[in-house]
Amino acid sequence: MNIAQAKEEIRHTVQAYLKKDDKGDYQIPAIRQRPVLLMGPPGIGKTQIMEQVAQECSVGLVAYTITHHTRQSAVGLPLICEETYEGQVYSVTEYTMSEIIASVYRCIRDEGKKEGILFIDEINCVSETLTPAMLQFLQCKTFGNRAVPQGWIIVAAGNPPEYNRSVRSFDMVTLDRVRLIEVEAELDIWLNYAADKHIHGVITSYLQLRKNNFYRIETDVDGLRYVTARGWEDLSALMQVYEELEIPVTEEVVREYLRLPDVAEDFAAYYDLYRKYRDDYGIHEILRGNAQPALYERLLKAGFDERVAVVNLLLDALKEPLNRMFEEKTFTGTPQSEALADAMGHAFDFLEDAFGADGSQEMLLFVTGLTMYKEAAVFLAMNPQPKYMKYNELLLGGGRRRKLLQELKQD
């Protein structure tokens, strides 16, 4: 399943495991509350969905990446105690409270949340000495002699062996005690996330055109080569600040984040082209209603890559004032909101004149981009745009949308 479906499944699990009967007892007893084992490639957002689920369910969250732990730190340092058996005193080794279990109790104490999620990441990448403790954790919900408190649900995440040479396989006894959810990277789901996280427009534009370059992992004579969702997001953050500082985003910089040379080279070239289109088309002049007649002729002859870039450049230019208005809460009744409404109207006019008024692939991308962007959704709810409503109904209705999306994939 994709990461959005996995999030929904975990949310449902939290709701079910925490449901109580009339006596105040959990309807599913702790022994039947199987830990969730989330298996999927690195960098697809496993940690982020745990944060979202915890927030949406109003429960606590304690998150750990387990790879740096030793057996002693996971189950607690040993303590020598004395026990008396049949009148004879013996020295006995016991483990103190685990750092991880202690963190759960600190969360209960500091946040006042007696129920929550204990999330352990990279659980199958631990050292050999810690593996038995991890198996015990999944099977018995304990670290050493310390149990996870009632009301706390265990979710663990790991990477399949094709992504990490150091992973360790779980035996059938362990797997028969967990709920295994296998997750795959899916671009369409990530694009929704990208809109919410304000990922750089050139990245979303590029990935709409090069879908196969979203998530790739390959091995050659030089070792492992990869491009991941995390790589795109981290690159976006750097690019945005570099542009503010007027520092060039070179291919060498891109290669530091996109570890597949052909993808890094292709994206760096697209980035340069994207910036050139912004200047060539005079995007801000289009939004002022001053589109030059020559632009329409150029677009008619342009390839699909160029047309998609222009649509995303229009969206980028609209997002800047949208973000400011969202921060200042000035969505309506201000000169800024009126200017933004006019700019959106000019964008729709330009796309209609360029690609026709009956609904095109380009218009679909534009309307979808506005719909996915929460700041735009708030603005449009308070400042209705007739053309947005028209194309939203025309293009985002099932059959028409599916047909256009299929054409996009073919292109």
XYZ file of C-alpha atoms in Angstrom:
411
model
C 0.000 0.000 0.000
C 1.070 3.625 -0.271
C 2.070 5.814 2.665
C -1.348 7.539 2.862
C -3.107 4.185 3.127
C -0.591 3.067 5.753
C -1.282 6.207 7.780
C -5.021 5.517 7.676
C -4.490 1.911 8.736
C -2.333 2.965 11.696
C -4.876 5.601 12.707
C -7.611 2.967 12.680
C -5.368 0.683 14.733
C -4.851 3.365 17.378
C -8.602 3.973 17.574
C -9.361 0.251 17.882
C -6.626 -0.569 20.412
C -7.596 2.356 22.664
C -11.348 1.697 22.628
C -12.638 0.804 26.077
C -15.694 -1.101 27.244
C -18.257 0.025 29.804
C -15.958 -1.042 32.645
C -13.088 1.109 31.381
C -11.034 -1.842 30.131
C -9.529 -1.971 26.677
C -11.819 -4.014 24.428
C -8.798 -5.576 22.780
C -6.596 -6.752 25.654
C -2.934 -5.818 25.553
C -1.894 -9.390 24.742
C -3.986 -9.212 21.533
C -2.770 -5.754 20.529
C -0.226 -6.808 17.967
C 2.567 -4.298 17.306
C 2.477 -2.763 13.832
C 5.573 -3.453 11.728
C 5.844 -0.908 8.925
C 8.204 -2.102 6.196
C 9.165 0.138 3.307
C 11.995 1.960 1.549
C 13.840 4.727 3.395
C 12.775 8.343 3.068
C 9.093 7.892 2.180
C 7.724 9.574 5.304
C 7.231 6.816 7.874
C 8.199 9.086 10.763
C 6.032 11.972 9.512
C 2.895 9.854 9.410
C 3.472 8.774 12.995
C 3.568 12.430 14.048
C 0.375 13.093 12.101
C -1.454 10.072 13.558
C -0.461 10.991 17.120
C -1.690 14.547 16.612
C -4.956 13.513 14.961
C -5.695 10.925 17.677
C -4.595 13.273 20.505
C -2.148 10.759 21.952
C 1.490 10.961 22.958
C 4.391 9.975 20.713
C 7.834 8.701 21.665
C 10.015 8.078 18.615
C 13.387 6.354 18.534
C 15.835 5.352 15.853
C 17.234 2.197 17.352
C 20.427 1.737 15.332
C 22.683 3.644 17.762
C 21.579 1.589 20.760
C 23.443 -1.276 22.383
C 21.847 -4.024 24.421
C 22.744 -2.146 27.606
C 21.149 1.133 26.497
C 18.039 -0.582 25.151
C 17.199 -2.760 28.136
C 19.075 -0.812 30.805
C 22.443 -1.121 32.480
C 22.851 -4.209 34.699
C 22.592 -3.822 38.448
C 23.911 -6.384 40.954
C 21.258 -7.191 43.563
C 21.086 -9.749 46.362
C 18.405 -12.421 46.614
C 17.927 -14.973 49.382
C 16.934 -18.519 48.482
C 16.517 -21.148 51.223
C 18.552 -19.060 53.597
C 21.435 -18.577 51.169
C 22.248 -15.080 49.775
C 23.019 -14.928 46.076
C 24.152 -12.069 43.793
C 21.689 -11.586 40.935
C 22.051 -9.372 37.844
C 18.998 -7.261 37.051
C 18.512 -4.604 34.429
C 17.438 -1.088 35.339
C 14.626 0.728 33.519
C 15.315 1.098 29.817
C 16.007 4.567 28.445
C 13.227 3.953 25.929
C 10.638 2.874 28.497
C 11.710 5.774 30.691
C 10.985 8.134 27.798
C 7.424 6.839 27.652
C 6.937 7.578 31.353
C 8.465 11.036 30.891
C 5.978 11.712 28.104
C 3.117 10.627 30.365
C 4.427 12.871 33.134
C 5.324 15.943 31.074
C 2.498 15.932 28.517
C -0.210 14.352 30.643
C -0.993 11.799 27.921
C -1.464 8.354 29.399
C -1.989 6.805 25.971
C 0.279 7.041 22.991
C 2.484 5.497 20.342
C 5.969 4.132 20.933
C 7.619 4.293 17.518
C 10.900 2.450 16.913
C 12.501 3.160 13.538
C 15.000 0.946 11.677
C 14.209 -1.918 13.995
C 15.720 -4.545 11.702
C 19.048 -2.713 11.373
C 20.258 -3.274 14.932
C 23.490 -4.905 16.026
C 23.645 -8.651 16.470
C 23.793 -8.315 20.270
C 20.608 -6.242 20.308
C 18.578 -8.453 17.955
C 17.248 -10.734 20.740
C 16.045 -7.670 22.674
C 14.205 -6.381 19.602
C 12.549 -9.738 19.034
C 11.513 -9.786 22.696
C 10.172 -6.249 22.313
C 7.948 -7.210 19.356
C 6.850 -10.509 20.856
C 6.357 -9.520 24.510
C 6.246 -5.690 24.458
C 9.059 -5.498 26.979
C 12.636 -4.239 27.159
C 14.419 -6.536 29.561
C 12.071 -6.830 32.541
C 10.261 -3.547 31.832
C 6.970 -3.641 29.960
C 5.579 -0.930 27.719
C 2.792 0.779 29.751
C -0.805 -0.134 28.963
C -2.398 2.294 26.547
C 0.813 2.661 24.552
C 0.764 1.116 21.099
C 3.941 -0.195 19.513
C 4.728 0.730 15.933
C 8.067 -0.302 14.474
C 9.518 0.483 11.064
C 12.195 -1.181 9.020
C 13.772 -1.274 5.585
C 13.604 -4.254 3.219
C 16.988 -5.910 2.592
C 17.313 -4.508 -0.934
C 17.703 -1.031 0.583
C 20.043 -1.823 3.460
C 22.703 -4.511 3.604
C 22.734 -4.539 7.413
C 19.099 -5.552 7.912
C 18.269 -8.703 9.829
C 15.385 -10.992 9.005
C 12.595 -11.680 11.475
C 11.685 -15.278 12.181
C 8.186 -16.667 11.766
C 7.567 -16.615 15.526
C 8.056 -12.845 15.547
C 6.175 -12.149 12.333
C 3.233 -14.155 13.653
C 2.955 -11.670 16.523
C 2.919 -8.414 14.538
C 0.744 -6.681 11.981
C 2.942 -6.351 8.912
C 2.214 -3.351 6.667
C 4.317 -3.138 3.514
C 4.612 0.350 2.045
C 5.756 1.482 -1.381
C 6.794 4.913 -2.633
C 4.051 6.528 -4.744
C 4.543 9.883 -6.452
C 0.909 11.041 -6.532
C 0.651 10.668 -2.758
C 3.961 12.441 -2.233
C 2.869 15.377 -4.413
C 0.005 16.026 -1.986
C 2.539 16.005 0.829
C 4.847 18.244 -1.230
C 2.107 20.846 -1.643
C 1.522 20.927 2.114
C 5.260 21.201 2.831
C 5.867 23.881 0.170
C 8.363 21.802 -1.783
C 10.090 23.895 -4.452
C 7.946 24.212 -7.589
C 10.727 23.127 -9.930
C 10.891 19.760 -8.141
C 7.155 19.073 -8.424
C 7.229 20.253 -12.036
C 10.149 17.965 -12.850
C 8.598 14.939 -11.166
C 5.312 15.427 -13.004
C 7.343 14.925 -16.158
C 9.865 12.334 -14.936
C 7.739 10.150 -12.670
C 10.207 7.274 -12.787
C 12.895 9.470 -11.231
C 10.968 10.045 -8.006
C 12.325 7.005 -6.182
C 15.055 4.814 -7.622
C 17.643 2.568 -6.052
C 20.229 0.831 -8.213
C 23.493 -1.018 -7.716
C 26.433 -0.869 -10.112
C 30.192 -1.429 -9.964
C 30.549 1.756 -7.909
C 28.049 0.616 -5.293
C 24.564 1.765 -4.338
C 23.025 4.678 -6.267
C 19.715 6.166 -5.230
C 17.142 8.935 -5.358
C 14.625 9.071 -2.502
C 11.697 11.191 -1.372
C 13.806 12.448 1.518
C 16.487 13.529 -0.938
C 14.004 15.623 -2.924
C 12.619 17.277 0.213
C 16.036 18.108 1.651
C 17.218 19.443 -1.715
C 14.122 21.650 -1.872
C 14.905 23.226 1.501
C 18.461 24.015 0.422
C 17.420 25.392 -2.978
C 14.921 27.805 -1.469
C 17.532 29.303 0.855
C 20.228 29.321 -1.852
C 17.923 31.312 -4.100
C 17.209 33.830 -1.338
C 20.959 34.237 -0.841
C 21.526 34.303 -4.636
C 23.851 31.305 -4.393
C 23.910 29.177 -7.578
C 22.284 25.736 -7.426
C 24.815 23.794 -9.453
C 24.812 20.211 -10.658
C 27.484 19.465 -8.064
C 25.110 20.622 -5.306
C 22.256 18.570 -6.762
C 24.471 15.454 -6.820
C 24.930 15.742 -3.056
C 21.220 14.959 -2.631
C 20.318 12.946 -5.750
C 22.772 10.078 -5.747
C 21.941 8.756 -9.187
C 24.180 10.645 -11.650
C 21.769 10.551 -14.592
C 18.906 11.927 -12.478
C 21.091 14.621 -10.920
C 22.333 15.723 -14.348
C 18.836 15.721 -15.828
C 17.308 17.656 -12.926
C 20.106 20.243 -12.869
C 19.541 20.882 -16.584
C 15.773 21.145 -16.023
C 16.324 23.599 -13.163
C 18.339 25.905 -15.427
C 15.666 25.626 -18.112
C 12.887 26.301 -15.602
C 14.499 29.557 -14.535
C 14.990 30.519 -18.172
C 11.292 29.937 -18.910
C 10.397 32.186 -15.979
C 12.331 35.039 -17.589
C 11.332 34.260 -21.196
C 7.612 34.174 -20.475
C 7.508 37.120 -18.079
C 5.357 35.215 -15.585
C 4.590 38.244 -13.411
C 3.498 40.216 -16.465
C 1.074 37.411 -17.346
C -0.433 37.678 -13.861
C -0.866 41.433 -14.410
C -2.806 40.733 -17.591
C 0.015 41.849 -19.878
C 0.827 38.597 -21.701
C 2.669 39.263 -24.946
C 0.933 37.910 -28.100
C 4.124 36.105 -29.134
C 3.860 33.863 -26.081
C 0.738 32.142 -27.388
C 2.450 31.231 -30.651
C 5.475 29.958 -28.735
C 3.320 27.781 -26.500
C 1.509 26.286 -29.477
C 4.860 25.085 -30.811
C 6.330 24.187 -27.406
C 6.897 20.668 -26.187
C 4.956 19.239 -23.294
C 7.857 19.778 -20.857
C 7.850 23.500 -21.562
C 4.074 23.814 -21.204
C 4.134 22.011 -17.840
C 6.949 24.301 -16.677
C 4.922 27.413 -17.553
C 1.901 26.127 -15.616
C 4.049 25.444 -12.542
C 5.751 28.829 -12.843
C 2.324 30.475 -12.720
C 1.502 28.455 -9.614
C 4.843 29.392 -8.024
C 4.189 33.094 -8.618
C 0.735 32.842 -7.027
C 2.040 30.958 -3.998
C 4.273 33.826 -2.879
C 1.404 36.246 -2.062
C -0.748 33.357 -0.829
C 1.876 32.465 1.772
C 2.129 36.082 2.953
C -1.636 36.423 3.237
C -1.898 33.117 5.097
C 0.653 34.298 7.660
C -1.035 37.711 8.036
C -4.600 36.318 7.856
C -5.570 38.909 5.225
C -7.540 36.678 2.883
C -10.380 39.017 2.003
C -11.381 42.670 1.864
C -7.836 43.986 1.430
C -5.939 45.422 -1.546
C -3.679 42.350 -1.416
C -6.591 39.915 -1.684
C -8.120 41.896 -4.544
C -4.783 41.973 -6.372
C -4.370 38.221 -5.898
C -7.902 37.543 -7.156
C -7.095 39.597 -10.255
C -3.821 37.698 -10.749
C -5.631 34.340 -10.585
C -8.180 35.597 -13.089
C -5.405 36.660 -15.475
C -3.760 33.236 -15.103
C -7.011 31.496 -16.066
C -7.463 33.879 -18.997
C -3.937 33.169 -20.230
C -4.360 29.402 -20.022
C -7.720 29.573 -21.790
C -6.279 31.702 -24.599
C -3.233 29.471 -24.902
C -4.840 26.026 -24.660
C -8.576 26.478 -25.216
C -11.578 26.971 -22.953
C -12.876 23.404 -23.048
C -10.402 22.068 -20.476
C -6.860 20.963 -21.310
C -4.155 18.928 -19.640
C -2.438 22.189 -18.749
C -5.590 23.570 -17.140
C -5.954 20.310 -15.198
C -2.451 20.725 -13.780
C -3.175 24.333 -12.835
C -6.507 23.627 -11.133
C -5.080 20.562 -9.363
C -2.145 22.643 -8.140
C -4.486 25.243 -6.644
C -6.712 22.579 -5.105
C -3.821 20.757 -3.409
C -2.311 23.936 -1.957
C -4.030 24.592 1.374
C -3.344 28.346 1.299
C -5.010 28.559 -2.120
C -7.955 26.470 -0.922
C -8.557 28.862 1.991
C -8.273 31.896 -0.270
C -10.650 30.471 -2.880
C -13.187 29.563 -0.208
C -13.266 33.205 0.889
C -12.822 34.717 -2.572
C -14.731 32.500 -5.031
C -13.306 32.484 -8.548
C -15.916 31.619 -11.195
C -13.344 30.127 -13.562
C -11.795 28.035 -10.810
C -15.210 26.644 -9.888
C -15.974 26.003 -13.548
C -12.781 24.060 -14.239
C -12.769 22.353 -10.874
C -16.156 20.851 -11.709
C -15.263 20.181 -15.349
C -11.800 18.694 -14.886
C -11.726 17.119 -11.443
C -14.893 15.100 -11.944
C -14.068 11.394 -12.209
C -14.285 10.483 -15.885
C -12.829 13.649 -17.379
C -9.995 13.728 -14.852
C -9.083 10.080 -15.446
C -8.984 10.655 -19.212
C -6.690 13.677 -18.896
C -4.431 11.941 -16.388
C -4.070 9.022 -18.737
C -3.062 11.408 -21.525
C -0.541 13.015 -19.198
C 1.062 9.636 -18.472
C 1.315 8.924 -22.167
C 3.046 12.247 -22.745
